[in-house]
PDB file of C-alpha atoms in Angstrom:
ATOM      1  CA  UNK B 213     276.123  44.846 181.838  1.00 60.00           C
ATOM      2  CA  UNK B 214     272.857  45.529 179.974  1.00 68.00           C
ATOM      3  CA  UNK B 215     270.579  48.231 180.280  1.00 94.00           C
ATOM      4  CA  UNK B 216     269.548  51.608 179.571  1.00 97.00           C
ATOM      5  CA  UNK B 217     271.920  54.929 180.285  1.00 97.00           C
ATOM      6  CA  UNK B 218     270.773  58.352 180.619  1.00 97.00           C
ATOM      7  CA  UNK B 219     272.874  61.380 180.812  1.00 96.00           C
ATOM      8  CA  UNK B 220     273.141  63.563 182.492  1.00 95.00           C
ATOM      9  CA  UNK B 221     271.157  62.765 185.803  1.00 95.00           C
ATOM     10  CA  UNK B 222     271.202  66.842 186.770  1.00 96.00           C
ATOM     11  CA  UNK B 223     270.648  69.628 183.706  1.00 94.00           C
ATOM     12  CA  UNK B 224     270.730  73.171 184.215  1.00 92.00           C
ATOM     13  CA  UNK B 225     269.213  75.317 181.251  1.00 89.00           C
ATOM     14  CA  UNK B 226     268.948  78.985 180.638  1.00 89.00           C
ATOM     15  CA  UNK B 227     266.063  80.696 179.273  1.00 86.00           C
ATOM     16  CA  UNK B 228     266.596  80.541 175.328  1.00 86.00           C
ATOM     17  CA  UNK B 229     269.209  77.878 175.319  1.00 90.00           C
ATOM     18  CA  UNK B 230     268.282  74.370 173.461  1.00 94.00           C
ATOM     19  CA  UNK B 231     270.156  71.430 175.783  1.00 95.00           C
ATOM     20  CA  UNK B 232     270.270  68.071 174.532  1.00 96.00           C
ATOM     21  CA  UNK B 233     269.600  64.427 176.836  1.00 97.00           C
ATOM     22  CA  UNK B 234     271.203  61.398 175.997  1.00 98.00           C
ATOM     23  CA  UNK B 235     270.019  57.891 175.740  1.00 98.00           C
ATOM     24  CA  UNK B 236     271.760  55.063 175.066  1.00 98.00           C
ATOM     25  CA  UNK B 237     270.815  51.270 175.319  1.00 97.00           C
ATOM     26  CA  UNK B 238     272.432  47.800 174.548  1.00 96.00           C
ATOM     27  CA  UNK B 239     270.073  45.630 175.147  1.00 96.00           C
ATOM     28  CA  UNK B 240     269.546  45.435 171.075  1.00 95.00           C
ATOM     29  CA  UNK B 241     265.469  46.634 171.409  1.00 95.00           C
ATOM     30  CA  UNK B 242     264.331  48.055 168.128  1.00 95.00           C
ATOM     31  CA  UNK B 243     261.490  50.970 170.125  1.00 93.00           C
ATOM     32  CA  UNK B 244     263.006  53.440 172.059  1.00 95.00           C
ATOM     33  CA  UNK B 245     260.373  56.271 174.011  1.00 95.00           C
ATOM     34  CA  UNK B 246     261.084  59.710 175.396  1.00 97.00           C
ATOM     35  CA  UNK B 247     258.460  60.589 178.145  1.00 96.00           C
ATOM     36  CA  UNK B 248     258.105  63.500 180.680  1.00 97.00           C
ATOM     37  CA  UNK B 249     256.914  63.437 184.068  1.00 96.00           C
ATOM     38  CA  UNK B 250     255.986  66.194 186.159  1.00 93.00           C
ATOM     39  CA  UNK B 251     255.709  66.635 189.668  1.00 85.00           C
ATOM     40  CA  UNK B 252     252.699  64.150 191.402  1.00 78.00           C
ATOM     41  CA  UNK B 253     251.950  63.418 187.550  1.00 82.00           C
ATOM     42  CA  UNK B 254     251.922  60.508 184.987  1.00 87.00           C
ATOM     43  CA  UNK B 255     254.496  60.064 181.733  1.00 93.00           C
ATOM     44  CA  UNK B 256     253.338  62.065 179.230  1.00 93.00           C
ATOM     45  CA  UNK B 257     254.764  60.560 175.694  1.00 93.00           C
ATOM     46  CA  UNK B 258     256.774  63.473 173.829  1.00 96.00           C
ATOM     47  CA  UNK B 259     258.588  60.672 171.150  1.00 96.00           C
ATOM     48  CA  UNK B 260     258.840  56.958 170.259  1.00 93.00           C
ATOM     49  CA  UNK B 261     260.661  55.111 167.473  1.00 94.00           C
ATOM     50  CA  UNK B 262     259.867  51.501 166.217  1.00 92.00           C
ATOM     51  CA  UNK B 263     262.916  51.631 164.238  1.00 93.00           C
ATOM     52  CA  UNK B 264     266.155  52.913 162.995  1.00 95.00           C
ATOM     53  CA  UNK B 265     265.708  56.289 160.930  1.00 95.00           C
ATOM     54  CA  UNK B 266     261.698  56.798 161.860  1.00 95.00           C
ATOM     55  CA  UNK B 267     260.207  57.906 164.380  1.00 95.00           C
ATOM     56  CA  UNK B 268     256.531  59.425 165.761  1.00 94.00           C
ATOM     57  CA  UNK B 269     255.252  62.493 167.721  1.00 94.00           C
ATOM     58  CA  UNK B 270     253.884  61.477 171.267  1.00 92.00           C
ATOM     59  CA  UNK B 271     251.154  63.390 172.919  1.00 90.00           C
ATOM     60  CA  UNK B 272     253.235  66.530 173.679  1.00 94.00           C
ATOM     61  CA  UNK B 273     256.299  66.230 170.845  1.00 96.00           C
ATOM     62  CA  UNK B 274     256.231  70.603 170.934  1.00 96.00           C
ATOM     63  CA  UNK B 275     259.488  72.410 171.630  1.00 96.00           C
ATOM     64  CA  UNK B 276     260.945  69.216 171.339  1.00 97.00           C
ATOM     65  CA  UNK B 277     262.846  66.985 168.465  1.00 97.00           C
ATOM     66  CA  UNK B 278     264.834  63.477 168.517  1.00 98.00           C
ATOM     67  CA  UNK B 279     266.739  61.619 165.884  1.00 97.00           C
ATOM     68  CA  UNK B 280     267.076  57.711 165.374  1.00 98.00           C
ATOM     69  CA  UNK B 281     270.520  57.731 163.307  1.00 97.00           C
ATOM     70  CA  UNK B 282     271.508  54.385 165.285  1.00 97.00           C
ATOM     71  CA  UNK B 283     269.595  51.501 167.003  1.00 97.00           C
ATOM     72  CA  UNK B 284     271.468  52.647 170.518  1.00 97.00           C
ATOM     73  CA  UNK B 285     270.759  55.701 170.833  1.00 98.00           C
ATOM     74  CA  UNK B 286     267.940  57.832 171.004  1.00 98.00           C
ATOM     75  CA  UNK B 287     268.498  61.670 171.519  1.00 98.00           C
ATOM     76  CA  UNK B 288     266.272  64.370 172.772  1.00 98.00           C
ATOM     77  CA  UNK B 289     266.629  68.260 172.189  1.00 97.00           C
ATOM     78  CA  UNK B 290     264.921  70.338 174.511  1.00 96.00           C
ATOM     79  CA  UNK B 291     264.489  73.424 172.395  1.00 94.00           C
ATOM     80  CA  UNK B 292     264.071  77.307 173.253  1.00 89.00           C
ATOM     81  CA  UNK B 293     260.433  76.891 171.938  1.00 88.00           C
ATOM     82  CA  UNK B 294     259.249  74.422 174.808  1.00 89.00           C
ATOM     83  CA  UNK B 295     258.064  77.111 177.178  1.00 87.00           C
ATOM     84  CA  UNK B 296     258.079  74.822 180.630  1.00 90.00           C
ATOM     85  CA  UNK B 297     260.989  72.166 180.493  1.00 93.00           C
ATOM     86  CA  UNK B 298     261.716  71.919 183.805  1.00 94.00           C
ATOM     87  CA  UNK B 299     260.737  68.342 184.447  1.00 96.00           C
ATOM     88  CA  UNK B 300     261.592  64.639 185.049  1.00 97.00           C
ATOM     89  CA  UNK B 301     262.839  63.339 181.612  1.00 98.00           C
ATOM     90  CA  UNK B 302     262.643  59.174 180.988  1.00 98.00           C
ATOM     91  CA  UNK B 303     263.631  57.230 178.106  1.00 98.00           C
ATOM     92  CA  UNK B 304     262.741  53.269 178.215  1.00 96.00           C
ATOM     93  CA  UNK B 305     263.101  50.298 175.357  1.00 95.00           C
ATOM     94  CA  UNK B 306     261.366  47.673 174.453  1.00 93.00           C
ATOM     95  CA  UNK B 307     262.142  44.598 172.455  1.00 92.00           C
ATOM     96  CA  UNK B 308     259.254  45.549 169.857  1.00 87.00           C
ATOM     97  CA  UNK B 309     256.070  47.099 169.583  1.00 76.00           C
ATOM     98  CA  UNK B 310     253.432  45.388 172.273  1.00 78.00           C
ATOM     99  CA  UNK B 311     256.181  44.223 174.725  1.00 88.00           C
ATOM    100  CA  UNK B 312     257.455  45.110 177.616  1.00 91.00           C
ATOM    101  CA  UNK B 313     259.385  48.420 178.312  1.00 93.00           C
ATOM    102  CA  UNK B 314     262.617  49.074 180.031  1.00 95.00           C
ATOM    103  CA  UNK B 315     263.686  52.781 181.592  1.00 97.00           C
ATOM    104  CA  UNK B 316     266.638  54.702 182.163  1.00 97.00           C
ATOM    105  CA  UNK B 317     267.485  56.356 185.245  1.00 97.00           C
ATOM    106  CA  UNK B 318     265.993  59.798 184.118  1.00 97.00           C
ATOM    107  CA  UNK B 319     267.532  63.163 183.392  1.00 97.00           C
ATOM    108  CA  UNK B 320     265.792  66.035 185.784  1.00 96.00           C
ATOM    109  CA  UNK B 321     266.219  69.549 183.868  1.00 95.00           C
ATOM    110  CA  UNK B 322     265.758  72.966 185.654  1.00 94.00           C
ATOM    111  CA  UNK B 323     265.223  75.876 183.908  1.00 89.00           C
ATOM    112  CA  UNK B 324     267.473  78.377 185.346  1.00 85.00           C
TER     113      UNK B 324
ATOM    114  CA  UNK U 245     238.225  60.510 178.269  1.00 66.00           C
ATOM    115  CA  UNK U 246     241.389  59.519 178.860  1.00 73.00           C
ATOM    116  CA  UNK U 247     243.514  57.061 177.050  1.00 89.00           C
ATOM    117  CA  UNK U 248     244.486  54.994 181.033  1.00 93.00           C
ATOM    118  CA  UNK U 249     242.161  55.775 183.951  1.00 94.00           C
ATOM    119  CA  UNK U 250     243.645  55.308 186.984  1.00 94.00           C
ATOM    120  CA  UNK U 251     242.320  56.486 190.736  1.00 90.00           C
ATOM    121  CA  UNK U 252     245.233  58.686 192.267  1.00 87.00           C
ATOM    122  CA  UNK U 253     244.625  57.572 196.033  1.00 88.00           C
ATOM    123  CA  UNK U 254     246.348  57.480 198.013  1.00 94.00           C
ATOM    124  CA  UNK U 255     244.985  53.753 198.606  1.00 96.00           C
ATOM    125  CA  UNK U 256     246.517  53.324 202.582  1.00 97.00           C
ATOM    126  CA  UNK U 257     246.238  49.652 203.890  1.00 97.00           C
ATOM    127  CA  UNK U 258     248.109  47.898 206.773  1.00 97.00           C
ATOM    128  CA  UNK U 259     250.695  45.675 206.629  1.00 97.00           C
ATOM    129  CA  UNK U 260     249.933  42.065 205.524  1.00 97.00           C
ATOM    130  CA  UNK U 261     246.500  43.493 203.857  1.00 97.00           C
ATOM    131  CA  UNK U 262     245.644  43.028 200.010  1.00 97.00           C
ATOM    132  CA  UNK U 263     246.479  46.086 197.734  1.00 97.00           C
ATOM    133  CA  UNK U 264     244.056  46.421 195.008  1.00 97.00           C
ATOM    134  CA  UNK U 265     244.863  48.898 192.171  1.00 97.00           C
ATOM    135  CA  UNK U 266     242.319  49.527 189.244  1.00 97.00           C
ATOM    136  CA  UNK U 267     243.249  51.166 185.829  1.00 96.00           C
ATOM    137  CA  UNK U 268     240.449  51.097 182.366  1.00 96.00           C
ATOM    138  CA  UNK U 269     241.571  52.289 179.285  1.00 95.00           C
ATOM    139  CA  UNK U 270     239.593  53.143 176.190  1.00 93.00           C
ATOM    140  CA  UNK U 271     241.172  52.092 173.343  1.00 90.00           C
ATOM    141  CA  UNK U 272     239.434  48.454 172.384  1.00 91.00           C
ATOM    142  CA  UNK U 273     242.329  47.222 170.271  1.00 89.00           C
ATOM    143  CA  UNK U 274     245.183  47.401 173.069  1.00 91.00           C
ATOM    144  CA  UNK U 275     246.950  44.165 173.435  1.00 90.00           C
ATOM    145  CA  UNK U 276     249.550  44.598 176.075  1.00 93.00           C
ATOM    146  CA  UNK U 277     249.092  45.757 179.469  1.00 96.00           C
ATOM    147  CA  UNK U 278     251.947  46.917 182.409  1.00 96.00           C
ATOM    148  CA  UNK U 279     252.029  47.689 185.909  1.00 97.00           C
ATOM    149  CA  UNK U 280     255.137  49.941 186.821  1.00 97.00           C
ATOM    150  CA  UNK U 281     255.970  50.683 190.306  1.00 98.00           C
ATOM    151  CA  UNK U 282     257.916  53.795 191.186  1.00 96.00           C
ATOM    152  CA  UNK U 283     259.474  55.143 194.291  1.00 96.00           C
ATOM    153  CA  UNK U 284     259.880  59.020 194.754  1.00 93.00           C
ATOM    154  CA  UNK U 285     262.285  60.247 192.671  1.00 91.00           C
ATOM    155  CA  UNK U 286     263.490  57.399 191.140  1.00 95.00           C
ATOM    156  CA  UNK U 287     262.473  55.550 187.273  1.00 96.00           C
ATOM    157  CA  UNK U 288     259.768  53.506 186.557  1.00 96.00           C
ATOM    158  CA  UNK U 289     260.117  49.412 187.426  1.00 97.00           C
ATOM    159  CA  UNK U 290     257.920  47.115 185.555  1.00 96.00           C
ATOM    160  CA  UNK U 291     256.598  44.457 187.847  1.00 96.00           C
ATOM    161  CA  UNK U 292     253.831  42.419 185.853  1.00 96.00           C
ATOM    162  CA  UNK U 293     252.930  42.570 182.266  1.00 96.00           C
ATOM    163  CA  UNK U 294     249.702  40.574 180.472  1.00 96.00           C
ATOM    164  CA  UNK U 295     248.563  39.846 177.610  1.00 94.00           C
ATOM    165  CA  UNK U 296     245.487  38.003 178.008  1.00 94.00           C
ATOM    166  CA  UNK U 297     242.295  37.872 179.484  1.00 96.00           C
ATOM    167  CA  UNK U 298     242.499  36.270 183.362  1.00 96.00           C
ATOM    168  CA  UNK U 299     244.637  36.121 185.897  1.00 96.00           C
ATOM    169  CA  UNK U 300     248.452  36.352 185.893  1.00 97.00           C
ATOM    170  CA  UNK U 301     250.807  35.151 189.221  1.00 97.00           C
ATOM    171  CA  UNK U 302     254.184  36.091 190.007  1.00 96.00           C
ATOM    172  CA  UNK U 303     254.703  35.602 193.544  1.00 97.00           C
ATOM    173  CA  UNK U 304     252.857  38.379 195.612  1.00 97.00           C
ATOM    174  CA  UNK U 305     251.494  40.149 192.734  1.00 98.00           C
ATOM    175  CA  UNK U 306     248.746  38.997 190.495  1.00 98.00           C
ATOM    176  CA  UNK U 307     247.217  41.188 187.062  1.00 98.00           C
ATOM    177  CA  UNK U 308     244.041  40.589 186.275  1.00 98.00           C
ATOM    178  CA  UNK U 309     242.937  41.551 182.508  1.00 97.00           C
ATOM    179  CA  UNK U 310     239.235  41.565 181.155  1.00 97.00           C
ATOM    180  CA  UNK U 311     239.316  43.680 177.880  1.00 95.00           C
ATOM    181  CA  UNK U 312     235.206  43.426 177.239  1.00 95.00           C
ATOM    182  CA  UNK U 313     235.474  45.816 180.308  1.00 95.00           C
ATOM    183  CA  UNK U 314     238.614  47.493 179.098  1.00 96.00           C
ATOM    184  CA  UNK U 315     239.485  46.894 182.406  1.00 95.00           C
ATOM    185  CA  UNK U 316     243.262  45.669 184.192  1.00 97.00           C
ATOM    186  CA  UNK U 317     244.169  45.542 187.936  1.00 97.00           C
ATOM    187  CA  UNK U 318     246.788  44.561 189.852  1.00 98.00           C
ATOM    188  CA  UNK U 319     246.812  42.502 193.678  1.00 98.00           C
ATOM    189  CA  UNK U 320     249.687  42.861 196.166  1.00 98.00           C
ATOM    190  CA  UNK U 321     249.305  40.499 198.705  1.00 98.00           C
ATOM    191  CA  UNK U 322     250.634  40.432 201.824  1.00 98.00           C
ATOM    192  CA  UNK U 323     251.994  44.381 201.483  1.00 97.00           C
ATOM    193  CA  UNK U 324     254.589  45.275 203.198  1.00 97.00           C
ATOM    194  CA  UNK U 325     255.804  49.015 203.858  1.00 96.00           C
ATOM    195  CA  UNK U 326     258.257  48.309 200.954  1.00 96.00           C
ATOM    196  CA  UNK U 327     255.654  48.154 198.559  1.00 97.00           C
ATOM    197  CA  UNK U 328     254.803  52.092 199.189  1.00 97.00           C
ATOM    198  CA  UNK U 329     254.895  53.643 196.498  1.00 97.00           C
ATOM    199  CA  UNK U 330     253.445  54.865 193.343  1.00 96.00           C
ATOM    200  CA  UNK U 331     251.920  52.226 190.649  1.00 97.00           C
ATOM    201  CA  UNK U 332     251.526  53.251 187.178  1.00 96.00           C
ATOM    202  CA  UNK U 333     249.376  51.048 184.622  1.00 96.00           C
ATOM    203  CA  UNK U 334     250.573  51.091 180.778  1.00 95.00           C
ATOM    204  CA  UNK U 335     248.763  49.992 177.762  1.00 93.00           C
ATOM    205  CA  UNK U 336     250.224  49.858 174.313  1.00 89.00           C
ATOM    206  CA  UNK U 337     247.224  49.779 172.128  1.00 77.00           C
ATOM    207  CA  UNK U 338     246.673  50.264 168.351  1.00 69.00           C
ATOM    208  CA  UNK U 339     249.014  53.061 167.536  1.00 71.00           C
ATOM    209  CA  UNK U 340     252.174  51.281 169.036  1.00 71.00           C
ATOM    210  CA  UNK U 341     252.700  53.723 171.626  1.00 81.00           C
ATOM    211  CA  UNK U 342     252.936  53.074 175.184  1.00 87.00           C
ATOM    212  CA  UNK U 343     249.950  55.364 177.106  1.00 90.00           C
ATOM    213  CA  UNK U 344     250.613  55.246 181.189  1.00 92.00           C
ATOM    214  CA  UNK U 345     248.270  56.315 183.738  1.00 93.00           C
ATOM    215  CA  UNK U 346     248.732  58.854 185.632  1.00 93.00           C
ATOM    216  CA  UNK U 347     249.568  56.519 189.123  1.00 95.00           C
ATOM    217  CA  UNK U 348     248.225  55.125 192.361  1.00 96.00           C
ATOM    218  CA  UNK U 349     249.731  55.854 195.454  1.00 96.00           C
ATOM    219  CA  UNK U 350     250.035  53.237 197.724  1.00 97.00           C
ATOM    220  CA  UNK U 351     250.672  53.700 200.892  1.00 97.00           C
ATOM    221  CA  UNK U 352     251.232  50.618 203.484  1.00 97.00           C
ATOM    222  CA  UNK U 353     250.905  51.352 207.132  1.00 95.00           C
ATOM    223  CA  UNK U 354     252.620  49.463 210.211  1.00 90.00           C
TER     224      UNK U 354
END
């Protein structure tokens, strides 16, 4: 069963605390994204990879970092420095670069 | 100016009606175009994609593209309540990276 899988739906983090949100896909697409989405707002692109081992800042990549060590997976750390995490997380695929894009289910994180 | 320009409604029309949703964007050199749609609280859902200029069918929904006017929309005909929701517009232009909108709301009344 292909597709994308994001874990865990619900996150709870303290003030100070880095957490980290899983993505995993098998549907063998070299780009991977990490966008966030706020309440009654768009996605807002924090990181994207075209490939294995590289990857580029988005439009709001601060207080956060990823890593690209395998084509499946596609990890995001919410550090202590992002002031305001508390928000929708989505990751999504796509084949390649100009084609379509695929999401996850999303992770929702709440600052506690 | 923002990268996707899209009108944050909420566009209301009654059942059976034609939807209309408008998005521009301003980078010249984006080649792919997306309409999501997204229900509260759930992930995005891509529903059309286009690549080239005209008009693009798949069954109630058509995307229209015309990048001299940087401009994309999308038609729902015949909406039904099912189609309320929120409809995001995505361009991937130069830079690789896929820019959204920030979403129509659509709302279809009985």
């Amino acid at each position: 069963d292909g597709g994308i899988t994001q874990s865990p739906k619900y996150l709870f983090r303290k003030e100070g605390q880095n957490v980290t949100l899983s993505c995993e896909q098998n549907l063998n697409h070299d780009a991977m994204y990490w966008y966030r989405q706020d309440p009654g707002q768009g996605l807002r692109l924090i990181y994207y990879s075209q490939i294995v081992n590289d990857f580029q800042k988005g439009d709001i990549a601060e207080g956060y970092s990823v890593s690209r060590e395998k084509k499946e997976s596609f990890p995001l750390t919410v550090t202590s420095a992002q002031k305001n995490p508390t928000a929708f997380y989505l990751c999504a695929s796509s084949l390649g670069i100009n084609t379509e894009a695929f999401f996850g289910q999303g992770t929702r994180l709440t600052v506690v | 100016q923002k990268e996707v320009e899209q009108n944050s409604g909420p566009l209301s029309v009654p059942e059976g009606a034609i939807a209309s949703l408008n998005c521009t964007y301003s980078d010249r050199g984006s080649q792919s175009f997306f309409w999501y749609r997204q229900y509260s609280g759930k992930s995005p859902e891509l529903i059309m994609s286009i690549y080239s200029n005209g008009d693009k069918e798949d069954g109630r929904f058509t995307a229209q593209l015309n990048k001299a006017s940087q401009y994309v929309s999308l038609l729902i005909r015949d909406s039904q309540p099912s189609d309320s929701a929120t409809y995001l517009c995505a361009v991937d232009g130069t830079a690789s990276k896929l820019t959204f909108g920030t979403g129509t709301r659509l709302q279809v009344t009985l």
